[in-house]
Amino acid sequence: GWSEAGYEIVLKGYLVAISQLSTHPQKVIVAGHIGVKGGHQVVTNFQLRLASYAHARPEEAGQVLMLDCEAPITQASQLIPYLRPTLA
């Protein structure tokens, strides 16, 4: 029930909190087990919602993230090229 602007504030606060526990500043959150039409959804610049199968709509649209950990990521949309279909 959050507005996009309100949710962005929550995401930024979470990223600050988890960055304090990391050796590198965290810029993006990847979250799963959320119903997503088409397999993924970018929420603000800070979150990628991902559904691998059961939460994808339709289920056949499920995706997985095959991340290149050497590539710097500063926006959730930069992760889209790393998505692959769950069912190939």
mmCIF file of N, CA and C in Angstrom:
data_model
loop_
_atom_site.group_PDB
_atom_site.id
_atom_site.type_symbol
_atom_site.label_atom_id
_atom_site.label_comp_id
_atom_site.label_asym_id
_atom_site.label_seq_id
_atom_site.Cartn_x
_atom_site.Cartn_y
_atom_site.Cartn_z
ATOM 1 N N GLY A 1 0.790 -1.194 0.000
ATOM 2 C CA GLY A 1 0.000 0.000 0.000
ATOM 3 C C GLY A 1 0.837 1.266 0.000
ATOM 4 N N TRP A 2 2.149 1.154 -0.213
ATOM 5 C CA TRP A 2 3.005 2.336 -0.220
ATOM 6 C C TRP A 2 2.915 3.050 -1.568
ATOM 7 N N SER A 3 3.103 4.369 -1.550
ATOM 8 C CA SER A 3 3.309 5.085 -2.805
ATOM 9 C C SER A 3 4.727 4.764 -3.274
ATOM 10 N N GLU A 4 5.019 4.990 -4.541
ATOM 11 C CA GLU A 4 6.364 4.703 -5.032
ATOM 12 C C GLU A 4 7.403 5.564 -4.310
ATOM 13 N N ALA A 5 7.084 6.831 -4.071
ATOM 14 C CA ALA A 5 8.022 7.725 -3.369
ATOM 15 C C ALA A 5 8.254 7.254 -1.929
ATOM 16 N N GLY A 6 7.193 6.823 -1.260
ATOM 17 C CA GLY A 6 7.331 6.317 0.104
ATOM 18 C C GLY A 6 8.133 5.036 0.153
ATOM 19 N N TYR A 7 7.891 4.154 -0.803
ATOM 20 C CA TYR A 7 8.622 2.887 -0.844
ATOM 21 C C TYR A 7 10.098 3.121 -1.153
ATOM 22 N N GLU A 8 10.392 4.117 -1.988
ATOM 23 C CA GLU A 8 11.786 4.446 -2.299
ATOM 24 C C GLU A 8 12.522 4.880 -1.033
ATOM 25 N N ILE A 9 11.885 5.616 -0.169
ATOM 26 C CA ILE A 9 12.497 6.032 1.102
ATOM 27 C C ILE A 9 12.828 4.809 1.947
ATOM 28 N N VAL A 10 11.906 3.851 2.004
ATOM 29 C CA VAL A 10 12.135 2.612 2.750
ATOM 30 C C VAL A 10 13.311 1.841 2.154
ATOM 31 N N LEU A 11 13.350 1.706 0.831
ATOM 32 C CA LEU A 11 14.442 0.988 0.175
ATOM 33 C C LEU A 11 15.789 1.654 0.443
ATOM 34 N N LYS A 12 15.846 2.976 0.338
ATOM 35 C CA LYS A 12 17.100 3.688 0.596
ATOM 36 C C LYS A 12 17.563 3.462 2.033
ATOM 37 N N GLY A 13 16.645 3.510 2.985
ATOM 38 C CA GLY A 13 16.997 3.262 4.379
ATOM 39 C C GLY A 13 17.525 1.862 4.594
ATOM 40 N N TYR A 14 16.919 0.893 3.942
ATOM 41 C CA TYR A 14 17.377 -0.491 4.052
ATOM 42 C C TYR A 14 18.770 -0.648 3.457
ATOM 43 N N LEU A 15 19.010 -0.016 2.319
ATOM 44 C CA LEU A 15 20.327 -0.099 1.687
ATOM 45 C C LEU A 15 21.409 0.534 2.563
ATOM 46 N N VAL A 16 21.097 1.626 3.233
ATOM 47 C CA VAL A 16 22.050 2.249 4.156
ATOM 48 C C VAL A 16 22.347 1.283 5.302
ATOM 49 N N ALA A 17 21.314 0.661 5.841
ATOM 50 C CA ALA A 17 21.493 -0.261 6.971
ATOM 51 C C ALA A 17 22.336 -1.470 6.578
ATOM 52 N N ILE A 18 22.056 -2.080 5.436
ATOM 53 C CA ILE A 18 22.835 -3.268 5.058
ATOM 54 C C ILE A 18 24.235 -2.885 4.578
ATOM 55 N N SER A 19 24.413 -1.669 4.104
ATOM 56 C CA SER A 19 25.744 -1.212 3.706
ATOM 57 C C SER A 19 26.672 -1.104 4.916
ATOM 58 N N GLN A 20 26.108 -0.816 6.063
ATOM 59 C CA GLN A 20 26.912 -0.715 7.285
ATOM 60 C C GLN A 20 27.470 -2.072 7.707
ATOM 61 N N LEU A 21 26.880 -3.147 7.223
ATOM 62 C CA LEU A 21 27.323 -4.503 7.547
ATOM 63 C C LEU A 21 28.217 -5.094 6.459
ATOM 64 N N SER A 22 28.455 -4.343 5.415
ATOM 65 C CA SER A 22 29.190 -4.849 4.255
ATOM 66 C C SER A 22 30.496 -4.085 4.062
ATOM 67 N N THR A 23 31.406 -4.702 3.342
ATOM 68 C CA THR A 23 32.653 -4.021 2.999
ATOM 69 C C THR A 23 32.473 -3.093 1.796
ATOM 70 N N HIS A 24 31.330 -3.207 1.106
ATOM 71 C CA HIS A 24 31.041 -2.371 -0.057
ATOM 72 C C HIS A 24 29.657 -1.749 0.110
ATOM 73 N N PRO A 25 29.475 -0.506 -0.319
ATOM 74 C CA PRO A 25 28.145 0.099 -0.274
ATOM 75 C C PRO A 25 27.173 -0.698 -1.142
ATOM 76 N N GLN A 26 26.010 -0.971 -0.618
ATOM 77 C CA GLN A 26 24.988 -1.712 -1.359
ATOM 78 C C GLN A 26 24.079 -0.715 -2.085
ATOM 79 N N LYS A 27 23.837 -0.971 -3.361
ATOM 80 C CA LYS A 27 23.083 -0.034 -4.198
ATOM 81 C C LYS A 27 21.722 -0.555 -4.641
ATOM 82 N N VAL A 28 21.548 -1.893 -4.656
ATOM 83 C CA VAL A 28 20.349 -2.504 -5.226
ATOM 84 C C VAL A 28 19.928 -3.692 -4.377
ATOM 85 N N ILE A 29 18.632 -3.888 -4.271
ATOM 86 C CA ILE A 29 18.059 -5.029 -3.574
ATOM 87 C C ILE A 29 17.400 -5.935 -4.611
ATOM 88 N N VAL A 30 17.665 -7.236 -4.530
ATOM 89 C CA VAL A 30 16.963 -8.221 -5.346
ATOM 90 C C VAL A 30 16.085 -9.016 -4.399
ATOM 91 N N ALA A 31 14.794 -9.044 -4.683
ATOM 92 C CA ALA A 31 13.844 -9.731 -3.815
ATOM 93 C C ALA A 31 13.046 -10.740 -4.620
ATOM 94 N N GLY A 32 12.737 -11.863 -3.995
ATOM 95 C CA GLY A 32 11.960 -12.894 -4.662
ATOM 96 C C GLY A 32 10.749 -13.295 -3.845
ATOM 97 N N HIS A 33 10.045 -14.298 -4.340
ATOM 98 C CA HIS A 33 8.839 -14.823 -3.702
ATOM 99 C C HIS A 33 7.752 -13.761 -3.586
ATOM 100 N N ILE A 34 7.680 -12.913 -4.609
ATOM 101 C CA ILE A 34 6.650 -11.880 -4.714
ATOM 102 C C ILE A 34 5.984 -12.092 -6.068
ATOM 103 N N GLY A 35 4.677 -12.048 -6.121
ATOM 104 C CA GLY A 35 3.984 -12.198 -7.394
ATOM 105 C C GLY A 35 4.418 -11.126 -8.381
ATOM 106 N N VAL A 36 4.893 -11.571 -9.563
ATOM 107 C CA VAL A 36 5.403 -10.639 -10.567
ATOM 108 C C VAL A 36 4.886 -11.047 -11.947
ATOM 109 N N LYS A 37 4.224 -10.133 -12.607
ATOM 110 C CA LYS A 37 3.774 -10.379 -13.969
ATOM 111 C C LYS A 37 4.972 -10.329 -14.899
ATOM 112 N N GLY A 38 5.165 -11.381 -15.692
ATOM 113 C CA GLY A 38 6.253 -11.421 -16.643
ATOM 114 C C GLY A 38 7.581 -11.894 -16.083
ATOM 115 N N GLY A 39 7.656 -12.254 -14.820
ATOM 116 C CA GLY A 39 8.886 -12.812 -14.261
ATOM 117 C C GLY A 39 9.764 -11.848 -13.494
ATOM 118 N N HIS A 40 9.699 -10.545 -13.821
ATOM 119 C CA HIS A 40 10.478 -9.569 -13.054
ATOM 120 C C HIS A 40 9.812 -8.201 -13.113
ATOM 121 N N GLN A 41 10.193 -7.364 -12.154
ATOM 122 C CA GLN A 41 9.700 -5.995 -12.105
ATOM 123 C C GLN A 41 10.757 -5.130 -11.440
ATOM 124 N N VAL A 42 11.089 -4.007 -12.047
ATOM 125 C CA VAL A 42 11.986 -3.032 -11.433
ATOM 126 C C VAL A 42 11.119 -2.059 -10.641
ATOM 127 N N VAL A 43 11.471 -1.875 -9.361
ATOM 128 C CA VAL A 43 10.726 -0.975 -8.485
ATOM 129 C C VAL A 43 11.668 0.158 -8.085
ATOM 130 N N THR A 44 11.330 1.371 -8.448
ATOM 131 C CA THR A 44 12.210 2.538 -8.342
ATOM 132 C C THR A 44 13.553 2.164 -8.981
ATOM 133 N N ASN A 45 14.614 2.816 -8.627
ATOM 134 C CA ASN A 45 15.933 2.469 -9.164
ATOM 135 C C ASN A 45 16.654 1.460 -8.286
ATOM 136 N N PHE A 46 16.015 1.043 -7.195
ATOM 137 C CA PHE A 46 16.734 0.336 -6.142
ATOM 138 C C PHE A 46 16.348 -1.116 -5.922
ATOM 139 N N GLN A 47 15.285 -1.604 -6.561
ATOM 140 C CA GLN A 47 14.873 -2.982 -6.308
ATOM 141 C C GLN A 47 14.481 -3.691 -7.597
ATOM 142 N N LEU A 48 14.953 -4.942 -7.697
ATOM 143 C CA LEU A 48 14.502 -5.856 -8.742
ATOM 144 C C LEU A 48 13.713 -6.947 -8.052
ATOM 145 N N ARG A 49 12.449 -7.071 -8.408
ATOM 146 C CA ARG A 49 11.631 -8.177 -7.918
ATOM 147 C C ARG A 49 11.716 -9.282 -8.956
ATOM 148 N N LEU A 50 11.930 -10.493 -8.469
ATOM 149 C CA LEU A 50 12.198 -11.617 -9.356
ATOM 150 C C LEU A 50 11.328 -12.796 -8.954
ATOM 151 N N ALA A 51 10.714 -13.424 -9.935
ATOM 152 C CA ALA A 51 9.898 -14.610 -9.694
ATOM 153 C C ALA A 51 10.426 -15.742 -10.571
ATOM 154 N N SER A 52 10.896 -16.801 -9.927
ATOM 155 C CA SER A 52 11.519 -17.878 -10.696
ATOM 156 C C SER A 52 10.511 -18.863 -11.291
ATOM 157 N N TYR A 53 9.380 -19.056 -10.632
ATOM 158 C CA TYR A 53 8.374 -19.959 -11.190
ATOM 159 C C TYR A 53 7.008 -19.720 -10.545
ATOM 160 N N ALA A 54 6.835 -20.196 -9.328
ATOM 161 C CA ALA A 54 5.505 -20.204 -8.708
ATOM 162 C C ALA A 54 4.903 -18.806 -8.571
ATOM 163 N N HIS A 55 5.726 -17.793 -8.417
ATOM 164 C CA HIS A 55 5.215 -16.436 -8.249
ATOM 165 C C HIS A 55 5.192 -15.645 -9.560
ATOM 166 N N ALA A 56 5.698 -16.248 -10.639
ATOM 167 C CA ALA A 56 5.662 -15.583 -11.940
ATOM 168 C C ALA A 56 4.264 -15.691 -12.530
ATOM 169 N N ARG A 57 3.854 -14.682 -13.244
ATOM 170 C CA ARG A 57 2.559 -14.687 -13.920
ATOM 171 C C ARG A 57 2.781 -14.431 -15.402
ATOM 172 N N PRO A 58 2.592 -15.409 -16.268
ATOM 173 C CA PRO A 58 2.310 -16.819 -15.994
ATOM 174 C C PRO A 58 3.557 -17.524 -15.464
ATOM 175 N N GLU A 59 3.378 -18.714 -14.923
ATOM 176 C CA GLU A 59 4.494 -19.455 -14.332
ATOM 177 C C GLU A 59 5.634 -19.662 -15.334
ATOM 178 N N GLU A 60 5.303 -19.834 -16.591
ATOM 179 C CA GLU A 60 6.311 -20.060 -17.629
ATOM 180 C C GLU A 60 7.203 -18.832 -17.845
ATOM 181 N N ALA A 61 6.809 -17.669 -17.320
ATOM 182 C CA ALA A 61 7.600 -16.445 -17.467
ATOM 183 C C ALA A 61 8.682 -16.330 -16.396
ATOM 184 N N GLY A 62 8.788 -17.331 -15.532
ATOM 185 C CA GLY A 62 9.768 -17.289 -14.446
ATOM 186 C C GLY A 62 11.181 -17.034 -14.939
ATOM 187 N N GLN A 63 11.945 -16.323 -14.118
ATOM 188 C CA GLN A 63 13.312 -15.962 -14.480
ATOM 189 C C GLN A 63 14.251 -16.164 -13.294
ATOM 190 N N VAL A 64 15.529 -16.355 -13.612
ATOM 191 C CA VAL A 64 16.591 -16.420 -12.608
ATOM 192 C C VAL A 64 17.636 -15.377 -12.967
ATOM 193 N N LEU A 65 18.413 -14.961 -11.973
ATOM 194 C CA LEU A 65 19.447 -13.957 -12.160
ATOM 195 C C LEU A 65 20.809 -14.637 -12.195
ATOM 196 N N MET A 66 21.513 -14.490 -13.296
ATOM 197 C CA MET A 66 22.865 -15.024 -13.464
ATOM 198 C C MET A 66 23.799 -13.822 -13.469
ATOM 199 N N LEU A 67 24.257 -13.444 -12.308
ATOM 200 C CA LEU A 67 24.950 -12.182 -12.103
ATOM 201 C C LEU A 67 26.454 -12.285 -12.342
ATOM 202 N N ASP A 68 27.002 -11.289 -12.998
ATOM 203 C CA ASP A 68 28.443 -11.123 -13.144
ATOM 204 C C ASP A 68 28.892 -10.257 -11.964
ATOM 205 N N CYS A 69 29.515 -10.867 -10.989
ATOM 206 C CA CYS A 69 29.850 -10.167 -9.742
ATOM 207 C C CYS A 69 30.978 -9.156 -9.906
ATOM 208 N N GLU A 70 31.647 -9.123 -11.045
ATOM 209 C CA GLU A 70 32.686 -8.126 -11.270
ATOM 210 C C GLU A 70 32.123 -6.831 -11.847
ATOM 211 N N ALA A 71 30.927 -6.882 -12.399
ATOM 212 C CA ALA A 71 30.332 -5.692 -13.005
ATOM 213 C C ALA A 71 29.670 -4.839 -11.926
ATOM 214 N N PRO A 72 30.030 -3.562 -11.821
ATOM 215 C CA PRO A 72 29.376 -2.709 -10.826
ATOM 216 C C PRO A 72 27.920 -2.452 -11.202
ATOM 217 N N ILE A 73 27.050 -2.554 -10.230
ATOM 218 C CA ILE A 73 25.616 -2.328 -10.429
ATOM 219 C C ILE A 73 25.198 -1.174 -9.527
ATOM 220 N N THR A 74 24.616 -0.140 -10.106
ATOM 221 C CA THR A 74 24.168 1.002 -9.317
ATOM 222 C C THR A 74 22.667 1.251 -9.430
ATOM 223 N N GLN A 75 22.015 0.580 -10.384
ATOM 224 C CA GLN A 75 20.574 0.705 -10.575
ATOM 225 C C GLN A 75 19.997 -0.670 -10.876
ATOM 226 N N ALA A 76 18.805 -0.910 -10.386
ATOM 227 C CA ALA A 76 18.168 -2.218 -10.578
ATOM 228 C C ALA A 76 18.010 -2.567 -12.049
ATOM 229 N N SER A 77 17.757 -1.597 -12.889
ATOM 230 C CA SER A 77 17.565 -1.879 -14.322
ATOM 231 C C SER A 77 18.815 -2.460 -14.975
ATOM 232 N N GLN A 78 19.992 -2.248 -14.402
ATOM 233 C CA GLN A 78 21.231 -2.805 -14.952
ATOM 234 C C GLN A 78 21.289 -4.326 -14.809
ATOM 235 N N LEU A 79 20.426 -4.905 -13.986
ATOM 236 C CA LEU A 79 20.394 -6.352 -13.785
ATOM 237 C C LEU A 79 19.598 -7.084 -14.860
ATOM 238 N N ILE A 80 18.761 -6.394 -15.585
ATOM 239 C CA ILE A 80 17.870 -7.033 -16.558
ATOM 240 C C ILE A 80 18.628 -7.870 -17.599
ATOM 241 N N PRO A 81 19.762 -7.416 -18.131
ATOM 242 C CA PRO A 81 20.476 -8.267 -19.102
ATOM 243 C C PRO A 81 20.979 -9.587 -18.514
ATOM 244 N N TYR A 82 21.026 -9.706 -17.209
ATOM 245 C CA TYR A 82 21.508 -10.926 -16.550
ATOM 246 C C TYR A 82 20.388 -11.910 -16.232
ATOM 247 N N LEU A 83 19.153 -11.589 -16.591
ATOM 248 C CA LEU A 83 18.026 -12.484 -16.335
ATOM 249 C C LEU A 83 17.958 -13.554 -17.412
ATOM 250 N N ARG A 84 17.647 -14.774 -16.964
ATOM 251 C CA ARG A 84 17.491 -15.903 -17.878
ATOM 252 C C ARG A 84 16.195 -16.626 -17.537
ATOM 253 N N PRO A 85 15.547 -17.259 -18.505
ATOM 254 C CA PRO A 85 14.319 -17.998 -18.212
ATOM 255 C C PRO A 85 14.600 -19.195 -17.307
ATOM 256 N N THR A 86 13.714 -19.440 -16.367
ATOM 257 C CA THR A 86 13.835 -20.611 -15.490
ATOM 258 C C THR A 86 13.626 -21.879 -16.290
ATOM 259 N N LEU A 87 12.621 -21.870 -17.140
ATOM 260 C CA LEU A 87 12.314 -23.039 -17.972
ATOM 261 C C LEU A 87 12.875 -22.792 -19.358
ATOM 262 N N ALA A 88 13.891 -23.519 -19.721
ATOM 263 C CA ALA A 88 14.494 -23.289 -21.047
ATOM 264 C C ALA A 88 14.148 -24.427 -21.986
#
